[in-house]
CSV table of C-alpha atoms and ligand atoms in Angstrom, one decimal:
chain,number,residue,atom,x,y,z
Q,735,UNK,CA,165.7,28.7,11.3
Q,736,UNK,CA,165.4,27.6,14.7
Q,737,UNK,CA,161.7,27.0,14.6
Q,738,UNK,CA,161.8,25.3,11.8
Q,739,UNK,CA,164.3,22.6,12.9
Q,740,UNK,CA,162.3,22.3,15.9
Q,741,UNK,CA,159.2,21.9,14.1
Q,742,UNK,CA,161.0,19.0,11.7
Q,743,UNK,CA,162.0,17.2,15.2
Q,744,UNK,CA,159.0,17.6,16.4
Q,745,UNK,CA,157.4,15.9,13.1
Q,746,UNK,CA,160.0,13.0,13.6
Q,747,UNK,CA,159.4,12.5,16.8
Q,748,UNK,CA,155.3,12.9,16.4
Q,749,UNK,CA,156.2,10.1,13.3
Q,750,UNK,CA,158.2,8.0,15.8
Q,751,UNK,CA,154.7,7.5,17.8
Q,752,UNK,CA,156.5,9.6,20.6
Q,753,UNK,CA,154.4,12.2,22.2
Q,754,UNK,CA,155.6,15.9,22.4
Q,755,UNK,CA,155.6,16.2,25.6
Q,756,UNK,CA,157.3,13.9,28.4
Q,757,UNK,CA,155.3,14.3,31.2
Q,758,UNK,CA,153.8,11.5,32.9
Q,759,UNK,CA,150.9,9.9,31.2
Q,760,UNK,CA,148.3,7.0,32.4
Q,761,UNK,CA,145.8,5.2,30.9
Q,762,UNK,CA,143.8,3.7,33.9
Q,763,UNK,CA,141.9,0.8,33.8
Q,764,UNK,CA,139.4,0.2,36.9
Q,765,UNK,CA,136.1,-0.5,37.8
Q,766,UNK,CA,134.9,1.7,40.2
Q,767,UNK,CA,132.1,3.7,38.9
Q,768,UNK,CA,129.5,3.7,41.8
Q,769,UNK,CA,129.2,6.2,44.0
Q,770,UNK,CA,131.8,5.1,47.3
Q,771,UNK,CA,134.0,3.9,44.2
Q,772,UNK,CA,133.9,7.3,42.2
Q,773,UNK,CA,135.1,9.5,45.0
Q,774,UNK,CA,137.7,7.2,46.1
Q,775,UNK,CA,139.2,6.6,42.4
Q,776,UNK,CA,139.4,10.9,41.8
Q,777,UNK,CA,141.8,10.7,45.2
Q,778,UNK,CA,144.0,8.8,42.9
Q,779,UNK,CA,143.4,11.1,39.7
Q,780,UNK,CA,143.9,14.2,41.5
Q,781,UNK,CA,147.6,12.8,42.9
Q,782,UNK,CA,148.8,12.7,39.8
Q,783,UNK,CA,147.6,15.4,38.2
Q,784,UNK,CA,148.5,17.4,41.3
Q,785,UNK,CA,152.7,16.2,40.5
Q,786,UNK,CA,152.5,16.7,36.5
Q,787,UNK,CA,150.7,13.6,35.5
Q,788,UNK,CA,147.9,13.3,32.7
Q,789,UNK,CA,145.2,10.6,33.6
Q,790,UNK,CA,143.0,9.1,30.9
Q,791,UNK,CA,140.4,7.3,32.1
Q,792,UNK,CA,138.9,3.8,31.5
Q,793,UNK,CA,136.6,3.1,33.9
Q,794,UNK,CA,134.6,-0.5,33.3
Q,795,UNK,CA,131.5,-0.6,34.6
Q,796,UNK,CA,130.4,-4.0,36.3
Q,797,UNK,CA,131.0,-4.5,40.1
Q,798,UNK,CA,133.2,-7.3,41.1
Q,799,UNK,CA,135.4,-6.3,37.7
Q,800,UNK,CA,134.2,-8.7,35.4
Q,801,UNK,CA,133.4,-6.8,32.9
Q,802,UNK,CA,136.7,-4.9,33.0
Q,803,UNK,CA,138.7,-7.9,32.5
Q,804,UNK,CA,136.9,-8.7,29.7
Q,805,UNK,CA,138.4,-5.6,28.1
Q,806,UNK,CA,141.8,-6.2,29.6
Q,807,UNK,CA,141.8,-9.2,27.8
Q,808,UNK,CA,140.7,-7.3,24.4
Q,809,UNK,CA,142.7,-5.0,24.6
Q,810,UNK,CA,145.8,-6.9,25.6
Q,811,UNK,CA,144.8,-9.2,22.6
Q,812,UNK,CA,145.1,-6.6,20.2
Q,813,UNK,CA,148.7,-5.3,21.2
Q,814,UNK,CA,147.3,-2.1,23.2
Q,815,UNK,CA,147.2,-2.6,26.4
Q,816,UNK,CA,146.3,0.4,29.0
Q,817,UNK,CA,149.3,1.4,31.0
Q,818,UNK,CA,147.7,0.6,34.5
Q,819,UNK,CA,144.6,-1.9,35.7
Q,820,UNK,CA,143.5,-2.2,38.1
Q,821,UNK,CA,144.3,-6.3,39.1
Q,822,UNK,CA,144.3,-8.1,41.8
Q,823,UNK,CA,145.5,-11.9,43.3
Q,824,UNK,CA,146.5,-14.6,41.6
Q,825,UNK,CA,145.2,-13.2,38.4
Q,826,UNK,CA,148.4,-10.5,38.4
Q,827,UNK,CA,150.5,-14.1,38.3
Q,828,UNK,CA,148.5,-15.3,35.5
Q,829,UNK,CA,149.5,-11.8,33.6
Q,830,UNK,CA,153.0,-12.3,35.0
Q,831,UNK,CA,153.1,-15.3,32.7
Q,832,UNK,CA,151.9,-14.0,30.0
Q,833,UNK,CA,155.0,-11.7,29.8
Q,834,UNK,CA,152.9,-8.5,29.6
Q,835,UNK,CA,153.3,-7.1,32.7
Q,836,UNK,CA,156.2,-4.5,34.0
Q,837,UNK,CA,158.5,-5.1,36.6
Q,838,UNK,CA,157.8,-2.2,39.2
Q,839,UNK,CA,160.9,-3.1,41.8
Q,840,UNK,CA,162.6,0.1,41.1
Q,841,UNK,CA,159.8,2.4,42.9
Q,842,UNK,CA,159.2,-0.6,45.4
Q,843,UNK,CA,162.7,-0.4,46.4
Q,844,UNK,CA,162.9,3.1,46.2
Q,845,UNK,CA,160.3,3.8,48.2
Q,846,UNK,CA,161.0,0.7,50.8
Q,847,UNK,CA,157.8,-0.9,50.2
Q,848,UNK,CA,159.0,-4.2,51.8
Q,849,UNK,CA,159.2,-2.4,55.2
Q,850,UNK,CA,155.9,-0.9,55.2
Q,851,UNK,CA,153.5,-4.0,53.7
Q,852,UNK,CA,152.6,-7.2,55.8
Q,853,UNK,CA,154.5,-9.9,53.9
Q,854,UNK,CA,150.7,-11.8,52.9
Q,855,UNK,CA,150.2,-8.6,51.0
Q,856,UNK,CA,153.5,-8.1,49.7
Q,857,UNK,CA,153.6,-11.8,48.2
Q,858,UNK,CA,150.5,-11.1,46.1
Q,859,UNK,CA,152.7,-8.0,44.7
Q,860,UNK,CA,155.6,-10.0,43.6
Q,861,UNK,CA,156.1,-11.9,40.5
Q,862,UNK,CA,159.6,-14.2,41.0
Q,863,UNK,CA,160.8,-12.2,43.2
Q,864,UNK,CA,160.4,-9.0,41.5
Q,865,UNK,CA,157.1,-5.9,42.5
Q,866,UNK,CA,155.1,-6.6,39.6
Q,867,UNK,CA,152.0,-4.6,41.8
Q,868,UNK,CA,150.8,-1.9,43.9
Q,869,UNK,CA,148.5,-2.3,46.6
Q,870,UNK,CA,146.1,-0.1,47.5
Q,871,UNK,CA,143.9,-1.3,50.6
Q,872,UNK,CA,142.7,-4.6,52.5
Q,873,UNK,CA,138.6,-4.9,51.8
Q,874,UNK,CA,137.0,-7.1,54.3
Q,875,UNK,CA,134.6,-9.7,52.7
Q,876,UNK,CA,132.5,-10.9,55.5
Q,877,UNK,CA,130.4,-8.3,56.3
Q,878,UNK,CA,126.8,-7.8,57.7
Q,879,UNK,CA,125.7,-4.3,57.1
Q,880,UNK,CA,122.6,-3.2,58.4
Q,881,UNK,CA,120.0,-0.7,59.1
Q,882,UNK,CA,119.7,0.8,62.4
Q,883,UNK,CA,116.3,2.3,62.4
Q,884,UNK,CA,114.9,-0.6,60.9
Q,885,UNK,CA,116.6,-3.0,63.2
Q,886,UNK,CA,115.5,-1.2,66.3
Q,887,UNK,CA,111.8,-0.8,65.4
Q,888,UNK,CA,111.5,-4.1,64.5
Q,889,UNK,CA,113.6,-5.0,68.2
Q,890,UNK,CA,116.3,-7.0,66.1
Q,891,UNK,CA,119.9,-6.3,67.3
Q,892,UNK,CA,123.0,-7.2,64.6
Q,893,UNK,CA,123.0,-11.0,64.5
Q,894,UNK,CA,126.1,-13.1,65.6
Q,895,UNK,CA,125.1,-16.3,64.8
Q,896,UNK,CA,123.5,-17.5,61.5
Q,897,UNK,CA,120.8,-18.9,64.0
Q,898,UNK,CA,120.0,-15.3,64.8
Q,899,UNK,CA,120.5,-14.7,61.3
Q,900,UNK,CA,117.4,-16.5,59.9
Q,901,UNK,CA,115.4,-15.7,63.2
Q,902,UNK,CA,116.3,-11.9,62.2
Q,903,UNK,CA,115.0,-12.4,59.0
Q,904,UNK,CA,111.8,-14.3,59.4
Q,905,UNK,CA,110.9,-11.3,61.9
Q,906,UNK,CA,111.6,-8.9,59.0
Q,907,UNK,CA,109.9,-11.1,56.7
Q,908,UNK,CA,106.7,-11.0,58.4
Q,909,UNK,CA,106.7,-7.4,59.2
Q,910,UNK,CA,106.6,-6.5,55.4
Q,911,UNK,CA,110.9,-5.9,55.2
Q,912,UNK,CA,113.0,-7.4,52.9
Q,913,UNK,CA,115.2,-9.2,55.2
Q,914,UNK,CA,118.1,-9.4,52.8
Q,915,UNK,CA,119.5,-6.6,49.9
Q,916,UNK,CA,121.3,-8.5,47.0
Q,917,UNK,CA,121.6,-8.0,44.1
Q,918,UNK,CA,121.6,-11.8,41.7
Q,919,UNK,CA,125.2,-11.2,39.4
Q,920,UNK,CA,127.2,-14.5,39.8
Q,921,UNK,CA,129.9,-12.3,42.3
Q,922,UNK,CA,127.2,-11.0,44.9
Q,923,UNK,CA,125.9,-14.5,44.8
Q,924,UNK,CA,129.7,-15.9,45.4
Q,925,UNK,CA,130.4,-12.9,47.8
Q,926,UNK,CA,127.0,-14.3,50.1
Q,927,UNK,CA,128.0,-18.0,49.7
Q,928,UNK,CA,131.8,-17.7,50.8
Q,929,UNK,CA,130.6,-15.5,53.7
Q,930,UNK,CA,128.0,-18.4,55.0
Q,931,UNK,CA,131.0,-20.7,53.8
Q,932,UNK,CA,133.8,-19.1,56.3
Q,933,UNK,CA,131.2,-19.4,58.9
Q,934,UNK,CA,129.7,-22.5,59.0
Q,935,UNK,CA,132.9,-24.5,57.3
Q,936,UNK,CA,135.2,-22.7,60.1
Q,937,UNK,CA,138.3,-21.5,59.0
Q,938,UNK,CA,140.3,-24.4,58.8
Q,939,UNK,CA,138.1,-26.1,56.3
Q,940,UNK,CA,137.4,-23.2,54.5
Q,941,UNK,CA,141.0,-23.3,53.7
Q,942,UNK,CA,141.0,-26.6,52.9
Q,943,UNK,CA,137.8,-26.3,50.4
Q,944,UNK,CA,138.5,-22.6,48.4
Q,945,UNK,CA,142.1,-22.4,48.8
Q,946,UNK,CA,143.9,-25.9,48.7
Q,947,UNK,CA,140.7,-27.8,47.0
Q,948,UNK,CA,140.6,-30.6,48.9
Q,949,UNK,CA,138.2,-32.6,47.4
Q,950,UNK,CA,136.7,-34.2,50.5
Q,951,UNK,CA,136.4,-30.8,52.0
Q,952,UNK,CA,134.3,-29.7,49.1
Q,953,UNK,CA,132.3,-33.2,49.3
Q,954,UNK,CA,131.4,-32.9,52.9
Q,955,UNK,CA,128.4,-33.1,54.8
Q,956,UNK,CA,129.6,-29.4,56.4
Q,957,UNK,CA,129.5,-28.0,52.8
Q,958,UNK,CA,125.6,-29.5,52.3
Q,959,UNK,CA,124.6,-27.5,55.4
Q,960,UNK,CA,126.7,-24.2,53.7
Q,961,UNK,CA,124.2,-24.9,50.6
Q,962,UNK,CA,120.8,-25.5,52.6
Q,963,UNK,CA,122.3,-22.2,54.5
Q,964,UNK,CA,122.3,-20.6,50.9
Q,965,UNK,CA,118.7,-21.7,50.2
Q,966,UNK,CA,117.6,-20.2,53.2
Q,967,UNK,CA,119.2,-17.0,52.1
Q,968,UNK,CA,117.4,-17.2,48.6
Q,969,UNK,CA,114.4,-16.9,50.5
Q,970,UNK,CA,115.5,-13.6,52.1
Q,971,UNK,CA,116.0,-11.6,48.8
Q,972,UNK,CA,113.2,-10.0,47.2
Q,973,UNK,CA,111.3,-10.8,43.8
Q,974,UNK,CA,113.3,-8.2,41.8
Q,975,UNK,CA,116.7,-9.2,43.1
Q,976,UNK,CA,118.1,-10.2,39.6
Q,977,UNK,CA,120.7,-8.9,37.9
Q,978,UNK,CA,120.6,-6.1,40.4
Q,979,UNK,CA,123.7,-4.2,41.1
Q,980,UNK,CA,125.3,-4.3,44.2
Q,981,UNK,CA,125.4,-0.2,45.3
Q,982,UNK,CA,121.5,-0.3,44.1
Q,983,UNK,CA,121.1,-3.6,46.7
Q,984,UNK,CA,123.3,-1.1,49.5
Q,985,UNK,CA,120.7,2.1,48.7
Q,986,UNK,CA,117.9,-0.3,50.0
Q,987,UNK,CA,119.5,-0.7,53.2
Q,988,UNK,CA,120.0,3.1,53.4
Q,989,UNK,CA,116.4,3.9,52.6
Q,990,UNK,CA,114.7,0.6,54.8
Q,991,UNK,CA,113.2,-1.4,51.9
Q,992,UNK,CA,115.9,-3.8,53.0
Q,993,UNK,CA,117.6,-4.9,56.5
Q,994,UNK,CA,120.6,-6.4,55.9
Q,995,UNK,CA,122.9,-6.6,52.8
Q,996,UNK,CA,126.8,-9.0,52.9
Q,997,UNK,CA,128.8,-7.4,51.1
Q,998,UNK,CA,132.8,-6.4,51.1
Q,999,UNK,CA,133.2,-3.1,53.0
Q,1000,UNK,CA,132.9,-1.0,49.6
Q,1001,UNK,CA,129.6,-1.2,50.5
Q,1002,UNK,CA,130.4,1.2,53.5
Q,1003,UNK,CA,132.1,3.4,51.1
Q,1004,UNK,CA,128.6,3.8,49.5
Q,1005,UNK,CA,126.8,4.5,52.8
Q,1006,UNK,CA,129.4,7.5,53.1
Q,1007,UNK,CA,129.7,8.7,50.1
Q,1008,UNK,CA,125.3,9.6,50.7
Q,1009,UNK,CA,126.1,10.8,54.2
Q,1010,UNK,CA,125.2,8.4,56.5
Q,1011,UNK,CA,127.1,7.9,60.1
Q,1012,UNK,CA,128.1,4.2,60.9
Q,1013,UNK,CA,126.5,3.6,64.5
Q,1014,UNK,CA,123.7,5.7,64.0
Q,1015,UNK,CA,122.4,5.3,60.3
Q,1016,UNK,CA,123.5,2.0,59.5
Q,1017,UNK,CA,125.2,-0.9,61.7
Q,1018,UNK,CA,128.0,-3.0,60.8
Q,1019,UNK,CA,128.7,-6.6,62.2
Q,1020,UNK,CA,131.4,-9.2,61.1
Q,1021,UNK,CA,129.3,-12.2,59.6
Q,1022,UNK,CA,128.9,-15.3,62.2
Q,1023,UNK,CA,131.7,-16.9,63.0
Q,1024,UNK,CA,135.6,-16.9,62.9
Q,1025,UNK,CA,138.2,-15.8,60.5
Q,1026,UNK,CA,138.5,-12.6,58.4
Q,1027,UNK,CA,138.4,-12.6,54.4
Q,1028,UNK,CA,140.4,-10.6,52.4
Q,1029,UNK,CA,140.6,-8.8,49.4
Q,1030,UNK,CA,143.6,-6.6,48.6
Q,1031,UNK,CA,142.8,-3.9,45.3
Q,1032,UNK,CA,146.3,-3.7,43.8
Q,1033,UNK,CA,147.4,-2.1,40.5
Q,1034,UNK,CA,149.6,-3.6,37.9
Q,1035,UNK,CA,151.3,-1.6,34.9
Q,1036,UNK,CA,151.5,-3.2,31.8
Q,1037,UNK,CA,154.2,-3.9,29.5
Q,1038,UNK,CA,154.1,-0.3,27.3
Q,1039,UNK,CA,156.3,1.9,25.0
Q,1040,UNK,CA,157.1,5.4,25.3
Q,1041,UNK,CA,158.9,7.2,28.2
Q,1042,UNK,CA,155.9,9.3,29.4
Q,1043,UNK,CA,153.9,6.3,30.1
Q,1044,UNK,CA,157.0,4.7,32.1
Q,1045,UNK,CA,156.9,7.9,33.6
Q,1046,UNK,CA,153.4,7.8,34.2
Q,1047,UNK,CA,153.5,4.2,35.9
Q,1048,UNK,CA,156.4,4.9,38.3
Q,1049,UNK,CA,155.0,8.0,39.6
Q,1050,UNK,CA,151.3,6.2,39.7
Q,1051,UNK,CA,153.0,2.9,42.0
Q,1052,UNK,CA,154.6,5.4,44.0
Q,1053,UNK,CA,151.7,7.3,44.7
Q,1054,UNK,CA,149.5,4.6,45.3
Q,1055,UNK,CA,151.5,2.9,48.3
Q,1056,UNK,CA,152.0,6.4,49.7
Q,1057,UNK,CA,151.2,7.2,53.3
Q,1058,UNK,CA,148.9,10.1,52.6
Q,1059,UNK,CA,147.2,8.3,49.7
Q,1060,UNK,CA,146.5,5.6,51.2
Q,1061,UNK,CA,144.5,7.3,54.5
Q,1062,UNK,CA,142.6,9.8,52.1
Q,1063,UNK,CA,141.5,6.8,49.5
Q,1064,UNK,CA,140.7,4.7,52.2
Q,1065,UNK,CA,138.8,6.8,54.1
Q,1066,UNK,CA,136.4,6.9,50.6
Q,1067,UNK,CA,136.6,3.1,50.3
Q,1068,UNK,CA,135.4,1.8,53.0
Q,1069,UNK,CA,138.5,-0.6,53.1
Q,1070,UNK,CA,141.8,-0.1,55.6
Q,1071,UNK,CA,145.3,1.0,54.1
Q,1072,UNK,CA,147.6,-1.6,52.8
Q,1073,UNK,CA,150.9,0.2,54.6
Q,1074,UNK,CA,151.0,-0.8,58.1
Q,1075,UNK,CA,152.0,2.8,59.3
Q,1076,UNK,CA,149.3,4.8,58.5
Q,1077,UNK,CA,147.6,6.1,61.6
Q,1078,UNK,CA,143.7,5.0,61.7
Q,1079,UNK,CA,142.5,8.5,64.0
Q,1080,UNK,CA,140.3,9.3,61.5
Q,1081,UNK,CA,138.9,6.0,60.5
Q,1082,UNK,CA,135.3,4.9,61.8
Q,1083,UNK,CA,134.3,2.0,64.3
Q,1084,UNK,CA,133.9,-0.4,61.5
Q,1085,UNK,CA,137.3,0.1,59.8
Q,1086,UNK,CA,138.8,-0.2,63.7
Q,1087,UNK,CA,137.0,-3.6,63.8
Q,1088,UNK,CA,138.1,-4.9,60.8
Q,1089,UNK,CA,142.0,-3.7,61.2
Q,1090,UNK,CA,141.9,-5.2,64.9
Q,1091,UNK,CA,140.0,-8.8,63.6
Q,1092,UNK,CA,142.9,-8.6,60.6
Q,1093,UNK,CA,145.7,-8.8,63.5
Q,1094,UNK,CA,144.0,-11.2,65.6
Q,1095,UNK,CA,143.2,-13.8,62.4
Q,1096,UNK,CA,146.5,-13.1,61.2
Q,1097,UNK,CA,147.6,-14.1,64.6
Q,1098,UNK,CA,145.2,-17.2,64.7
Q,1099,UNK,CA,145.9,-18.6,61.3
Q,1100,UNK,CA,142.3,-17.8,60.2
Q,1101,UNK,CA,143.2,-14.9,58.1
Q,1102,UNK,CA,142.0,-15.9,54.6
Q,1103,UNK,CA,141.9,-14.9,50.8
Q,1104,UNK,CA,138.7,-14.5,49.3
Q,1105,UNK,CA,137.8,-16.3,46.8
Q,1106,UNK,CA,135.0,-14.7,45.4
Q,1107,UNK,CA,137.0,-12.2,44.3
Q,1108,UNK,CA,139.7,-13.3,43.0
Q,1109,UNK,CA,142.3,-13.2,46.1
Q,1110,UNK,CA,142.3,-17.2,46.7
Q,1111,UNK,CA,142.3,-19.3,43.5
Q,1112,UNK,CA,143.2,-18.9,39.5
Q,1113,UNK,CA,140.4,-17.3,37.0
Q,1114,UNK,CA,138.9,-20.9,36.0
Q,1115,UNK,CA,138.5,-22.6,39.3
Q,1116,UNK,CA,137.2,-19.5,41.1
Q,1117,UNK,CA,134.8,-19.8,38.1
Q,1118,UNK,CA,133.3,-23.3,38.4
Q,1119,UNK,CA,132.8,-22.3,41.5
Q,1120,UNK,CA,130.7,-19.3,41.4
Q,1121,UNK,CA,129.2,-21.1,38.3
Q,1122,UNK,CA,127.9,-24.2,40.8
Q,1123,UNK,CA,126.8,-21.9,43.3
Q,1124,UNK,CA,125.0,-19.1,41.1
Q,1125,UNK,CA,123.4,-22.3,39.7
Q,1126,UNK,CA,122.0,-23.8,42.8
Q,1127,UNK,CA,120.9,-20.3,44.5
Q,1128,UNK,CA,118.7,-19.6,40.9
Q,1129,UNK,CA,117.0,-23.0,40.9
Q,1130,UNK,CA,115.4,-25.7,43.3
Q,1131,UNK,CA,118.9,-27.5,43.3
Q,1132,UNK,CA,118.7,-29.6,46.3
Q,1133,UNK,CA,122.3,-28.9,48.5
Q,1134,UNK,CA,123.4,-32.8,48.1
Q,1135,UNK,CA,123.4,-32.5,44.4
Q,1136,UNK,CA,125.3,-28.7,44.6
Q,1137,UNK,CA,127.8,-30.0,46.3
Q,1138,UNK,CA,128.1,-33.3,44.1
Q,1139,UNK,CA,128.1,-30.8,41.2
Q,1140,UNK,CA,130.4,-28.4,43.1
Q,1141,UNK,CA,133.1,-31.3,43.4
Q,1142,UNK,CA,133.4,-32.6,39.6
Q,1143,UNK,CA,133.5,-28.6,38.7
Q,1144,UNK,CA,136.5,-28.5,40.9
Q,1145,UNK,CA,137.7,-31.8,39.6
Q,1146,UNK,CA,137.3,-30.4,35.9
Q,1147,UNK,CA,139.2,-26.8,36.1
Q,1148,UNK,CA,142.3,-28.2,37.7
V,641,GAL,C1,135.7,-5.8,44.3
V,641,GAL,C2,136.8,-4.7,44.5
V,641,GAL,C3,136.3,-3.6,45.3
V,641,GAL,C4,135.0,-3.1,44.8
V,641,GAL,C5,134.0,-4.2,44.5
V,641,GAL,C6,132.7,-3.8,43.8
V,641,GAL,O1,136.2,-6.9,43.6
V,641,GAL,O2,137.9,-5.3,45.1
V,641,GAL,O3,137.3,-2.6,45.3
V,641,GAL,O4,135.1,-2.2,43.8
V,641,GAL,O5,134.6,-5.2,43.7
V,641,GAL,O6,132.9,-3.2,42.6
């Protein structure tokens, strides 16, 4: 008798759409599938399963995340969205507005996430005033990464100027090594160009260009030189460099094909995750010049039915801005945490670097959103962007006419 009014509950229930059980439940969306990415995203997996959660995962490959929002976008479209994404700048806004996104304050207060996250990262995390995402880590941008064997028995130290830069890679050039790693997807090509950008803009006017869009920022003679920097650097890359992904562009620096690679410091993640020591296998080197560009990973949970997926999201945004998470993930990442309290003992030199050069920019006023990935500026100017620059580095474009066709871009998305 009892069994079988259990069983008829259950069958309403199961006919309801609930699920039998209440536990916590995630569907994850992400992107990190390479190596670095893969160990740093199980940290996360094993949390929850470790306090009662069931993870189903969704990983999109493509680096830079593309791809994946391409199938947040389907799936979103179709009434069915996942329960967590990963999602990041001023794209979480654009979901905001949408009106498909959940409003996360309860754990943020809970949990007194104000009192643990430098306010620049906590603004990215609210929507009107309320959390509407979870950070997970501050990736540096403007990065040189490169090989130390290679470097010394050529007699090349870690360049500091782009002067150096090319000098470097003419050496390396003529000695038979492919100066530069990269791999030719529209990101790694916007990832190189706002790196040279930052340094020979200054920050100031890098500002002005990729955050506020001033239009005679973008139209400057500074900006030609940032293009005839970039044509230098197409001459760097090898013949196969298309379409390449970015961790295969970071194995070449590992294994001395290539000498250098600019890339975010997931690329160090990679370099870890196959063993290697930073200071003794490879070298790492903020690019030329001033500032410091950022790019916080957050996660947003979407608007969804059922309690074990509401379960599921407050227990994921809770673990995510926790202290322990956020050392252990980290550590995988190659990025620093988010909270400002975690202790940084067991970091490396490089992530040291990059937490001391956030403090001081901060400081300075040349701390800066990147805009290559998507910390900086909305989803269709970003895009004009990258689309002028990807443009230019794949043709014989000279660097007046990039920048003429950079400009009306601009002048088009807004
Ligand atoms: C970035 C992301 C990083 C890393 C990289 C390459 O946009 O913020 O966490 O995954 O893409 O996939």
């Amino acid at each position: 008798m009892k069994l079988t009014a259990l069983a008829a509950v259950s069958a309403v229930a199961l006919s309801y759409g609930m699920s039998a059980s209440a536990g916590p439940e995630a569907e994850v969306l992400h992107w990190w599938t390479s190596g670095g990415e893969a160990k740093s995203v199980a940290v996360l997996q094993q949390e929850f399963a470790d306090n009662g959660g069931a993870w189903t995962d969704m990983p999109v490959a493509g680096g830079g995340g593309d791809a994946a929002m391409t199938a947040l976008r389907a799936r979103v479209l179709s009434g069915n969205a996942p329960t967590a994404v990963q999602l990041k700048g001023p794209a979480i806004q654009e979901w905001y507005e949408e009106g498909v996104l959940a409003d996360i304050s309860s754990v943020a207060e809970a949990n007194g996430w104000d009192k643990v996250l430098p306010d620049a990262i906590a603004g990215h995390m609210k929507c009107e005033g309320s959390w509407c995402a979870a950070p997970v880590n501050v990736h540096r941008i403007d990065w040189i990464w490169g090989n130390a064997d290679v470097l010394k028995a050529n007699g090349i130290e870690m360049p500091t100027t782009w002067d150096e830069f090319n000098a470097a890679a003419e050496k390396l050039a003529a000695a038979g090594i492919t100066p530069l790693a990269h791999g030719g997807q529209a990101w790694q090509d916007a990832t190189v160009f706002e790196a040279v950008a930052l340094g020979l803009l200054g920050a100031e006017d890098f500002r002005k260009a990729f955050v506020e869009l001033d239009m005679d920022t973008l139209k400057s003679d500074k900006m030609v030189a940032v293009f005839d920097q970039m044509r230098k650097m197409r001459g760097y890359v090898d013949d196969n460099f298309s379409g390449r992904d970015w961790n295969l562009a970071t194995a070449m620096v590992m294994n001395g094909e290539a000498a250098f690679q600019i890339m975010g410091d997931w690329a160090k993640g990679e370099f870890l995750a196959a063993g290697k020591v930073p200071g003794q296998d490879f070298l790492c080197v903020s690019t030329p010049g001033e500032g410091f560009l950022y790019n916080v990973d957050s996660f947003a949970m979407f608007d969804v039915s059922g309690d074990d997926k509401k379960a599921g999201q407050d227990l994921l945004a809770k673990l995510i801005v926790g202290q322990n998470f956020q050392k252990v993930f980290n550590l995988n990442k190659g990025s620093i945490p988010a909270r400002v309290d975690v202790a940084l003992d067991e970091f490396d030199s490089c992530a040291h670097t990059s937490a001391k050069d956030m403090t001081d920019s901060s400081n300075g006023g040349s701390l800066l959103p990147s805009y290559a990935h998507g910390m900086a500026l909305r989803g269709a100017q970003a895009g004009a962007i990258t689309d002028v620059v990807t443009a230019h580095f794949n043709s014989d474009m000279s660097s007046a006419d990039a920048v003429k066709m950079l400009a009306d871009a601009v002048a088009n998305s807004l």
